[in-house]
Coordinates of C-alpha atoms in Angstrom, one line a residue:
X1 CA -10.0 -35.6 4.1
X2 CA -11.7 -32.5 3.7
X3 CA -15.4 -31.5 3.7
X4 CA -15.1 -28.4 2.4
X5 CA -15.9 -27.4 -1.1
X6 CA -13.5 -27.5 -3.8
X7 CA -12.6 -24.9 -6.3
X8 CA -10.3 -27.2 -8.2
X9 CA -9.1 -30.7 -8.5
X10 CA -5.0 -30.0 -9.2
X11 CA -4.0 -33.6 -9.6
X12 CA -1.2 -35.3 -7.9
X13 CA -3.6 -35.6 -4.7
X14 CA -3.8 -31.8 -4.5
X15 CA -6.7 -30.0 -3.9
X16 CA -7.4 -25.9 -4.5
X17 CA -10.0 -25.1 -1.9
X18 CA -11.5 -21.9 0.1
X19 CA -10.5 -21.4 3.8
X20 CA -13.1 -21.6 6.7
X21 CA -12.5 -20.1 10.4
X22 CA -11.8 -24.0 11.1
X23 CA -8.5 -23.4 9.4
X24 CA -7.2 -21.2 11.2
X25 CA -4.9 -22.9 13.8
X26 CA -3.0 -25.0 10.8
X27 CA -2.6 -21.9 8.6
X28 CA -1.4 -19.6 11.0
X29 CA 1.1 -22.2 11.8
X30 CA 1.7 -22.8 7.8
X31 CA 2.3 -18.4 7.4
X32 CA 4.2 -18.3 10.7
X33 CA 6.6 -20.9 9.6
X34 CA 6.5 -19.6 5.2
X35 CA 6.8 -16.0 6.0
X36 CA 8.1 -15.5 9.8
X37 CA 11.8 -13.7 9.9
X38 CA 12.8 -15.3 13.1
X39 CA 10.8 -17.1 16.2
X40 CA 9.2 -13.8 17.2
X41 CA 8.2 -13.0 14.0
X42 CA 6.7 -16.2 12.9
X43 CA 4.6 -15.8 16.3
X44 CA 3.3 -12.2 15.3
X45 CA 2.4 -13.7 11.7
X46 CA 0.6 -16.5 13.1
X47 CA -1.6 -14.2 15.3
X48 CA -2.0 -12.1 12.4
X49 CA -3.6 -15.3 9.9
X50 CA -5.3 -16.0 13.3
X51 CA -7.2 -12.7 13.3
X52 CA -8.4 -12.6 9.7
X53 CA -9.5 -16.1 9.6
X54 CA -11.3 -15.4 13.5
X55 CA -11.9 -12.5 14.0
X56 CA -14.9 -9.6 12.4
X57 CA -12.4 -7.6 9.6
X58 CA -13.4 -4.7 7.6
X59 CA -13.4 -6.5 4.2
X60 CA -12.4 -9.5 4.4
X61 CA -13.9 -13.0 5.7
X62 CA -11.8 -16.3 6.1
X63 CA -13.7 -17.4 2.7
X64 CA -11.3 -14.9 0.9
X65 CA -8.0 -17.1 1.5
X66 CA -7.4 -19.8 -1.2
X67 CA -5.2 -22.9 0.2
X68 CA -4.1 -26.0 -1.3
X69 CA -3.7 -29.1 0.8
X70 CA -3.3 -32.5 0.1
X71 CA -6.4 -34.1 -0.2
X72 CA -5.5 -37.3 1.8
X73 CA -4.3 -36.1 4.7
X74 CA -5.0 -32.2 4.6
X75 CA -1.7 -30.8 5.2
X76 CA -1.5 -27.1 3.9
X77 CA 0.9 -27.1 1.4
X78 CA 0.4 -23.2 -0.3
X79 CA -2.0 -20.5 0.5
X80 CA -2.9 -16.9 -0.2
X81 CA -5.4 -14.7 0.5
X82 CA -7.5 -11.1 -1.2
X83 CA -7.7 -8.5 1.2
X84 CA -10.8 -6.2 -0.5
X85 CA -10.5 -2.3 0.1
X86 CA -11.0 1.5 -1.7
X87 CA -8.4 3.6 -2.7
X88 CA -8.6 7.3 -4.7
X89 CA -6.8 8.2 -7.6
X90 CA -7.1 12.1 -6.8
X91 CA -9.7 11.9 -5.1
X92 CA -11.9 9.1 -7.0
X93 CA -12.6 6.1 -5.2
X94 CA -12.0 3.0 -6.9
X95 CA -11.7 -0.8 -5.7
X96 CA -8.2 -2.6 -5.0
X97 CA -8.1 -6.0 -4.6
X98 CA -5.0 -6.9 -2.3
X99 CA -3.5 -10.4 -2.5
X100 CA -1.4 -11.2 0.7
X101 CA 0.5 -14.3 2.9
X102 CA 1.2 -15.4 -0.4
X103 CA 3.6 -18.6 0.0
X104 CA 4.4 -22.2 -0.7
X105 CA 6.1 -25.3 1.4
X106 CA 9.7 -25.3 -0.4
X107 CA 8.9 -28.9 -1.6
X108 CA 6.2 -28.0 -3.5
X109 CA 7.7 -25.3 -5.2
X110 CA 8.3 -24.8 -8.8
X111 CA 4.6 -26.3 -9.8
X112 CA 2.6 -23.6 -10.8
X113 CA 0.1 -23.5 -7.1
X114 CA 0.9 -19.7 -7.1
X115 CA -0.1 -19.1 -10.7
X116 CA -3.2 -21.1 -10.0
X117 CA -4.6 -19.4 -6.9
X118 CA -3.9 -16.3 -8.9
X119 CA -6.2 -17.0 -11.5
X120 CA -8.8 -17.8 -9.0
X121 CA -8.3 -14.5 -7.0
X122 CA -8.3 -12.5 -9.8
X123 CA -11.8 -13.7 -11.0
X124 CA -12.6 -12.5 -8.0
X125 CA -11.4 -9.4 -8.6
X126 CA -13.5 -9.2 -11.8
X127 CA -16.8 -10.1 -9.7
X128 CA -16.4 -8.2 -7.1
X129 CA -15.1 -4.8 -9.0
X130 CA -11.7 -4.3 -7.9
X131 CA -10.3 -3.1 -11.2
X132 CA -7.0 -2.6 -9.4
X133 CA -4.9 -5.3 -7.5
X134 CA -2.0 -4.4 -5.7
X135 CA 0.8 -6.2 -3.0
X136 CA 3.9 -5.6 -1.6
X137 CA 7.1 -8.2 -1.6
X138 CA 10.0 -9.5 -3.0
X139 CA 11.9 -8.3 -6.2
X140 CA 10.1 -9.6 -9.5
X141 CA 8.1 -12.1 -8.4
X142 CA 4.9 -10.9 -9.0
X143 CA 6.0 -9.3 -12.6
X144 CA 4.9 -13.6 -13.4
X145 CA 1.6 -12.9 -12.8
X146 CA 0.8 -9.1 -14.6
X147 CA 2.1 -6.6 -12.2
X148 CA 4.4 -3.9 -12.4
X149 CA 6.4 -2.3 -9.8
X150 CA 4.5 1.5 -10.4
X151 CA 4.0 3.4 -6.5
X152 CA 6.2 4.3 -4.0
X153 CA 5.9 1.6 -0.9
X154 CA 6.8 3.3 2.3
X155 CA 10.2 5.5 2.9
X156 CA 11.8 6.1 5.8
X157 CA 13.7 8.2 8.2
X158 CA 15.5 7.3 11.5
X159 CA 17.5 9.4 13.7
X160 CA 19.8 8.4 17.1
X161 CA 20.3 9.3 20.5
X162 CA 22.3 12.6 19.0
X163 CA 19.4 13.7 16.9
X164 CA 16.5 13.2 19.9
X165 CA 15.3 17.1 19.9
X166 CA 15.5 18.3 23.9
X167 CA 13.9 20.3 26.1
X168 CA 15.6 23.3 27.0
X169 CA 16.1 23.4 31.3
X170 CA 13.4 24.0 32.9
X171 CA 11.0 23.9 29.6
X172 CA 7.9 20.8 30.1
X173 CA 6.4 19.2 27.3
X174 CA 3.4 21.5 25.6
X175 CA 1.5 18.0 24.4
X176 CA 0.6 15.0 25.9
X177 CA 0.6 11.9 23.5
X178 CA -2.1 9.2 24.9
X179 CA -3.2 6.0 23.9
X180 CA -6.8 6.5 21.9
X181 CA -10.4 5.6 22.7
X182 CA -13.4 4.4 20.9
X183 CA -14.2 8.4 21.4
X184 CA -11.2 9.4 19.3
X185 CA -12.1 7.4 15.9
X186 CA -14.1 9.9 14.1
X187 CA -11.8 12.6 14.9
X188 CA -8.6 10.6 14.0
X189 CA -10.8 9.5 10.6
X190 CA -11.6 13.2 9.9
X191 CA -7.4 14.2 10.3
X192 CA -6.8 11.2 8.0
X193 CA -9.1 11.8 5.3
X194 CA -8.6 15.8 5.3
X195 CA -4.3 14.7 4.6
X196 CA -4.7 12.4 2.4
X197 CA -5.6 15.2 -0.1
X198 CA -1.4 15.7 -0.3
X199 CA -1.3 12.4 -2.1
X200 CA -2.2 11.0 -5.4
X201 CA -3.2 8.1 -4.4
X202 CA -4.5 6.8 -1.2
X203 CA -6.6 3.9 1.5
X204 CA -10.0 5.2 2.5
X205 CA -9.5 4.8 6.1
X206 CA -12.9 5.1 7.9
X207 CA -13.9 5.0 11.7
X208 CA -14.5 1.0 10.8
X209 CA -10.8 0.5 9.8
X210 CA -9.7 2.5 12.6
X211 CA -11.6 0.2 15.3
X212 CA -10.4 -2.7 14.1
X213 CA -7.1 -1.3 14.7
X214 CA -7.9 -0.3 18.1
X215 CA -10.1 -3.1 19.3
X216 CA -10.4 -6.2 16.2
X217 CA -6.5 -7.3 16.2
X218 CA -5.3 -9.4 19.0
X219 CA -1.7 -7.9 20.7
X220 CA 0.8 -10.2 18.8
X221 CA -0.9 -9.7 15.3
X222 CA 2.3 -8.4 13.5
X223 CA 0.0 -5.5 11.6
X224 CA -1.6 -4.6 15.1
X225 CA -0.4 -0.9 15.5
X226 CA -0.8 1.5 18.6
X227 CA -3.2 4.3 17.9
X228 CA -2.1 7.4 19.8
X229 CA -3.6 11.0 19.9
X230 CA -1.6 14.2 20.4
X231 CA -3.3 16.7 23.3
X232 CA -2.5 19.8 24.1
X233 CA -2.4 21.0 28.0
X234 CA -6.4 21.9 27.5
X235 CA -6.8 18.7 26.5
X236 CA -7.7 20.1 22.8
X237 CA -7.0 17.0 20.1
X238 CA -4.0 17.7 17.9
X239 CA -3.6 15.1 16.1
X240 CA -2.5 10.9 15.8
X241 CA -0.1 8.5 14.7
X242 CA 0.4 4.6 14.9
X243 CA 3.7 2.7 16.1
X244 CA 4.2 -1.3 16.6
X245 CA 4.4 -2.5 19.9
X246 CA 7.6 -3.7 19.5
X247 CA 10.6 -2.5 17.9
X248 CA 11.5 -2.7 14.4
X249 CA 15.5 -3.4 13.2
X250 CA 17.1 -0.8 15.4
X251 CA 14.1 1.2 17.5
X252 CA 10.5 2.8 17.2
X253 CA 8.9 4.3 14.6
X254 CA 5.8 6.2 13.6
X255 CA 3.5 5.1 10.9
X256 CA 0.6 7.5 9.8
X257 CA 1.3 10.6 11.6
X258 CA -1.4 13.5 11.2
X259 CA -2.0 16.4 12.4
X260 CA -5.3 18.5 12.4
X261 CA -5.8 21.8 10.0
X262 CA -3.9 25.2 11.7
X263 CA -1.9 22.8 14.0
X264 CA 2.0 23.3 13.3
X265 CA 4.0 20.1 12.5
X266 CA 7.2 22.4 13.7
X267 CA 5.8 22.7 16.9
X268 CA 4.4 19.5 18.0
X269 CA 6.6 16.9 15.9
X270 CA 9.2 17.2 18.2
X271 CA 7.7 15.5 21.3
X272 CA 6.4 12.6 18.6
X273 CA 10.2 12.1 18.1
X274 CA 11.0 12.3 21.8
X275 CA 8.1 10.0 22.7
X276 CA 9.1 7.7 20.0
X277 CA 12.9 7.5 21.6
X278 CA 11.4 7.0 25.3
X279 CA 8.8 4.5 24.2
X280 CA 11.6 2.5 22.6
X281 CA 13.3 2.2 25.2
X282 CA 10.9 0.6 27.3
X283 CA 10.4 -2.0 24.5
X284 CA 13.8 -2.8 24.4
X285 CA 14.3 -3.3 28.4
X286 CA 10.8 -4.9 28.3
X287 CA 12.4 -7.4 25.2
X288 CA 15.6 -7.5 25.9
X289 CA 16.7 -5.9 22.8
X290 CA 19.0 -2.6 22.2
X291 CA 17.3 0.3 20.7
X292 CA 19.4 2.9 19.6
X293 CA 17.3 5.0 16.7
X294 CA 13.6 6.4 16.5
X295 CA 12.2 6.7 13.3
X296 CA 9.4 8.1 10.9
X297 CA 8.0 5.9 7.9
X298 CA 6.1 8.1 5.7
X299 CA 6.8 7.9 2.7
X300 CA 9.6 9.9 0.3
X301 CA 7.9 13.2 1.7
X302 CA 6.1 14.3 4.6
X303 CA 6.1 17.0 7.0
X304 CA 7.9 15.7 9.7
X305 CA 10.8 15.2 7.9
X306 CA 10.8 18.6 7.0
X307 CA 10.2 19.7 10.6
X308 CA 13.1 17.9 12.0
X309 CA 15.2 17.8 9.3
X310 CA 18.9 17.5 10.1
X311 CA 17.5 15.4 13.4
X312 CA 16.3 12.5 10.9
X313 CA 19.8 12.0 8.7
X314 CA 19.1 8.4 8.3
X315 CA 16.9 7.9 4.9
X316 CA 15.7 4.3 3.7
X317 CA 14.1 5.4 0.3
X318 CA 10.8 3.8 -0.7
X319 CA 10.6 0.7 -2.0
X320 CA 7.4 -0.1 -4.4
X321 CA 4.1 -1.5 -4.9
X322 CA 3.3 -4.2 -7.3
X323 CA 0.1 -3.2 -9.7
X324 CA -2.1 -4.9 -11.7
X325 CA -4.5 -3.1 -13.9
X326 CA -6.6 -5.5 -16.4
X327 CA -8.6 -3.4 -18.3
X328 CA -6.5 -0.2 -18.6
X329 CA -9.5 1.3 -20.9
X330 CA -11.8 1.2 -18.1
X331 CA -9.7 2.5 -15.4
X332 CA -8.6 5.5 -17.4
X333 CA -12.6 6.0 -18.0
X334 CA -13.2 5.7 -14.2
X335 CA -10.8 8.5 -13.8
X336 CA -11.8 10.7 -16.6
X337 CA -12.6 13.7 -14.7
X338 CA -8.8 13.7 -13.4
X339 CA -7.5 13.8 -16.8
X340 CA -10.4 16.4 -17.8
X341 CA -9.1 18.7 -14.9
X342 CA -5.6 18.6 -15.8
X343 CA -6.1 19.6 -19.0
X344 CA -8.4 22.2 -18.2
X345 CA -5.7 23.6 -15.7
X346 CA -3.3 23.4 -18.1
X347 CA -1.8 25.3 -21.7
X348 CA -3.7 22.9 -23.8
X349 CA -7.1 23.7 -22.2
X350 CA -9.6 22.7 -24.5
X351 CA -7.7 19.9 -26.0
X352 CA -8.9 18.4 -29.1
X353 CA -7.5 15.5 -30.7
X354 CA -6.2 11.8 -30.0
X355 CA -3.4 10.4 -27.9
X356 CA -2.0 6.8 -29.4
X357 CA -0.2 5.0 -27.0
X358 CA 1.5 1.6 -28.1
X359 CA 2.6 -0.9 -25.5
X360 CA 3.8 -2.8 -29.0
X361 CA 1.8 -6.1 -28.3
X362 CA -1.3 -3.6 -28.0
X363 CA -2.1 0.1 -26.9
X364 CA -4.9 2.8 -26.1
X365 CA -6.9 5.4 -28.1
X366 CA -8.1 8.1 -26.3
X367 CA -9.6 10.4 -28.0
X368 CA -10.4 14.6 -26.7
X369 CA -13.2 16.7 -27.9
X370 CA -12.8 19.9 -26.1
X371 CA -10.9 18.9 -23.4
X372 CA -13.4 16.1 -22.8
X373 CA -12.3 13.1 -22.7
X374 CA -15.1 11.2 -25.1
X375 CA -13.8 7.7 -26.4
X376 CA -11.1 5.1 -24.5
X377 CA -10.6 1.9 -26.1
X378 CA -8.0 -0.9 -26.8
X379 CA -6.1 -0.4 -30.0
X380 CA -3.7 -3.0 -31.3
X381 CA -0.8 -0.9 -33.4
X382 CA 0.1 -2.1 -37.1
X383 CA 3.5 -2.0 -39.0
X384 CA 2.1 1.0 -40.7
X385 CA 0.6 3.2 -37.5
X386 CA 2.9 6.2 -35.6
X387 CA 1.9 6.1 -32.3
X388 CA 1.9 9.4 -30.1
X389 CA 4.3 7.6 -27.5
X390 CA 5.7 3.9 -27.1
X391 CA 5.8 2.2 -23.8
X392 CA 7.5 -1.3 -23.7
X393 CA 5.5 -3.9 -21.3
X394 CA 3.7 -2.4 -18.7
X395 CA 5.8 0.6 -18.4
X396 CA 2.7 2.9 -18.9
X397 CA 1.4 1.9 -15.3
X398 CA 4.3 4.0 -13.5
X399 CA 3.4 6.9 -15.3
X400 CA -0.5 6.3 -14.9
X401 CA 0.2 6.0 -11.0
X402 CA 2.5 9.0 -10.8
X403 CA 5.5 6.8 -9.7
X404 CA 7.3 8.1 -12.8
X405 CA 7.7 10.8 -15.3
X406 CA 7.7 10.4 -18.8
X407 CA 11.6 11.7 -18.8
X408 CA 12.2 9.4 -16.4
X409 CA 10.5 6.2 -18.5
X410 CA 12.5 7.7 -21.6
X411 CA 15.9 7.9 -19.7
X412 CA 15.6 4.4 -18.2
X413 CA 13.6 2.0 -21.2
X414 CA 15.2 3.4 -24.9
X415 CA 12.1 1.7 -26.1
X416 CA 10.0 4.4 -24.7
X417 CA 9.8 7.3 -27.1
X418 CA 7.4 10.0 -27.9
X419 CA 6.6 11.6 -31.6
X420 CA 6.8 14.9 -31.1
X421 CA 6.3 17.5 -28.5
X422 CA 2.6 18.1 -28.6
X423 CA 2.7 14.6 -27.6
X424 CA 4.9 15.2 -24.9
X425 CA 3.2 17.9 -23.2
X426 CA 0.1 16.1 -23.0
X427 CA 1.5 13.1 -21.7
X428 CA 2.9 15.3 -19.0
X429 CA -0.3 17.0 -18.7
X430 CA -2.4 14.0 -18.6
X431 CA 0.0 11.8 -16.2
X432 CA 2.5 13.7 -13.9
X433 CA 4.8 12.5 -11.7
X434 CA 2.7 13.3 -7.6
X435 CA 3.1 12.2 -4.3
X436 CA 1.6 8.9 -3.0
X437 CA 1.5 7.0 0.3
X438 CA -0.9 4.2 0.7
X439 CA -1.3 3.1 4.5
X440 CA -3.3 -0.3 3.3
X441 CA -5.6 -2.1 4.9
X442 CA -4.3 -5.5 6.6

């Protein structure tokens, strides 16, 4: 029986409790076996519980995983975890609190555990102000729980022996691509926070985040990614990316590629794609596997893909974020200045006025005074009311998180409609459709 403190009584000799480090040996075996893919992979996502609940992290500390057990013998029958970190919507940083290794035995599925831990994580959400939560996995599931499917999640593109770009004969390589130091973090955190300014939104990645990714995760931890620098003969730092140490499906890819200000992607993305091939090879000899692409996961857009272009003719197209935003009222506040600079770089510069937007069981008033934006508040729509533009359950989050356009919304919900132009244009003002890719912390 356990000694540690209990969050909740569940009945049926269940038990709701936080995790200590002494947990970590049976829930790395409980994640291995819930969310592994095959006997490799529930080996990598063992090491990987093993690490958070062991080892120094960034955010997180093995209180932060909720697990139910039975209270008479303390097996671990469900279990999930809140990984805290800072994201930046244009540039404003704001809290995300990320729910992850979410998963239950299959004979104990179907009563609600989920749902439960949920509650209890997103009270901590509320006390420790992460306005935003946000997690990655399978279709739906997490719609049960308030989150809508509302940012890109990744994107790909692979290319095959053909496609590898040579060297002409005779012609060396111009860059060296070497495994990074301790002495490369604030430089690779410098690259990483000057390119982030291409997306929307995006993970504040600091030197901290960046040593634990060199040094804190132990070699099988399935989210433990090689850190490598790009050189040029002088030895002048180019640039960076991240890649497994193993192979994914078919070969190697390259996560979080970067290069430094004035240095041309044209140039030096090549020999990333050729060191990607070779590299992959030596993981499948080493693994006994065949490798027969190398590939780029980046997003929908990046400039690697537009520097090899035809040599990347594979394309796996982003998949997408779950979000949950509680109090839409104060997010939109937090970002205010956002939506004060898009208006004042836009035609309706100076804006004056309100914007009424139904979500039908409730809605928003925001209200302009001279392209300020002065009032947001919750607004429950009557029989009587026209709202500016309607947006049927929690539709509104794509367009808030730049995943869709307004068109787009209209085109695929015939719920969501708009009163008139002026309408229109502000919503498209206010809320375009930009560019995001959030590497997370894990």
């Amino acid at each position: 029986m356990t000694t540690q403190p209990i969050l909740r009584d569940l009945g049926d000799g269940l038990i709701l409790r936080r995790a200590t480090s002494a947990d970590a040996d049976a829930l790395a075996d409980f994640n291995g076996g819930i969310h592994g893919e095959d006997p490799a992979d529930e080996v990598r996502v063992a090491a990987w519980t093993r690490d958070l609940l062991t080892r120094p992290h960034p955010t997180l500390t093995p209180g932060d995983f909720t697990l139910v057990e039975e209270a008479a013998t303390g097996r671990i029958v469900s279990s999930m975890n809140l990984i805290p970190q800072t994201w930046t919507y244009e540039g404003i940083p704001f809290g995300v609190g990320r729910p992850e290794l979410v998963g239950t035995l299959p004979e104990f599925r179907k009563r609600g555990l989920v749902r439960i831990q949920f509650e209890v994580i997103h009270q901590w959400c509320v006390e420790r102000n992460l306005p935003v939560q946000a997690i990655t996995g399978i279709p739906y599931f997490y719609r049960q729980f308030g989150y809508e499917m509302a940012l890109d999640f990744v994107g790909r593109r692979f290319g095959h022996e053909a496609n590898v770009p040579r060297l002409k004969k005779g012609e060396k390589e111009k860059y060296r691509i070497r495994p990074a130091t301790k002495r490369d973090l604030s430089f690779i955190a410098k690259v990483y926070a000057g390119t982030q300014k291409r997306y929307m939104l995006s993970c504040v990645r600091g030197v901290d985040v960046f040593a634990y990714e060199l040094e804190g995760q132990s070699r099988k931890n399935v989210n433990r990614f090689e850190l490598r620098v790009i050189e040029d003969a002088r030895g002048r730092r180019l640039g960076y990316f991240q890649h497994s140490s193993f192979l994914g499906m078919t070969g190697l890819t390259a996560l979080g590629c970067e290069l430094a200000p004035g240095v041309s992607w044209l140039d030096v993305t090549p020999c990333v794609a050729r060191y990607l091939w070779k590299t992959g090879g030596k993981y499948a000899k080493r693994d006994k596997r065949t490798r027969t692409s190398f590939g780029f996961m980046l997003g929908a857009q990046h400039p690697s893909y537009d520097a090899l272009g035809d040599a990347l003719p594979s394309v796996r197209e982003p998949y997408a974020w779950f979000l949950r935003v509680p109090d839409l009222a104060g997010f939109i506040r937090h970002i205010a200045p956002v939506l004060e600079k898009r208006l004042a770089e836009s035609i309706a510069v100076g804006y004056s006025g309100e914007l009424l937007l139904s979500f039908y069981r409730g809605g928003l008033r925001l209200v302009f005074a001279r392209g300020r934006l002065k009032k947001v508040g919750t607004w429950k729509p009557k029989i009587t009311d026209e709202p500016h533009a309607n947006f049927p359950d929690l539709t509104f989050l794509q367009l808030l998180f730049g995943y869709r356009s307004f068109a787009e919304l209209e085109f695929g919900f015939a719920d969501c409609t708009c009163m008139n132009n002026s309408s229109r244009v502000l919503l498209d003002i206010l809320f375009p459709k930009r560019l995001s890719d959030v590497f997370p912390i894990f």
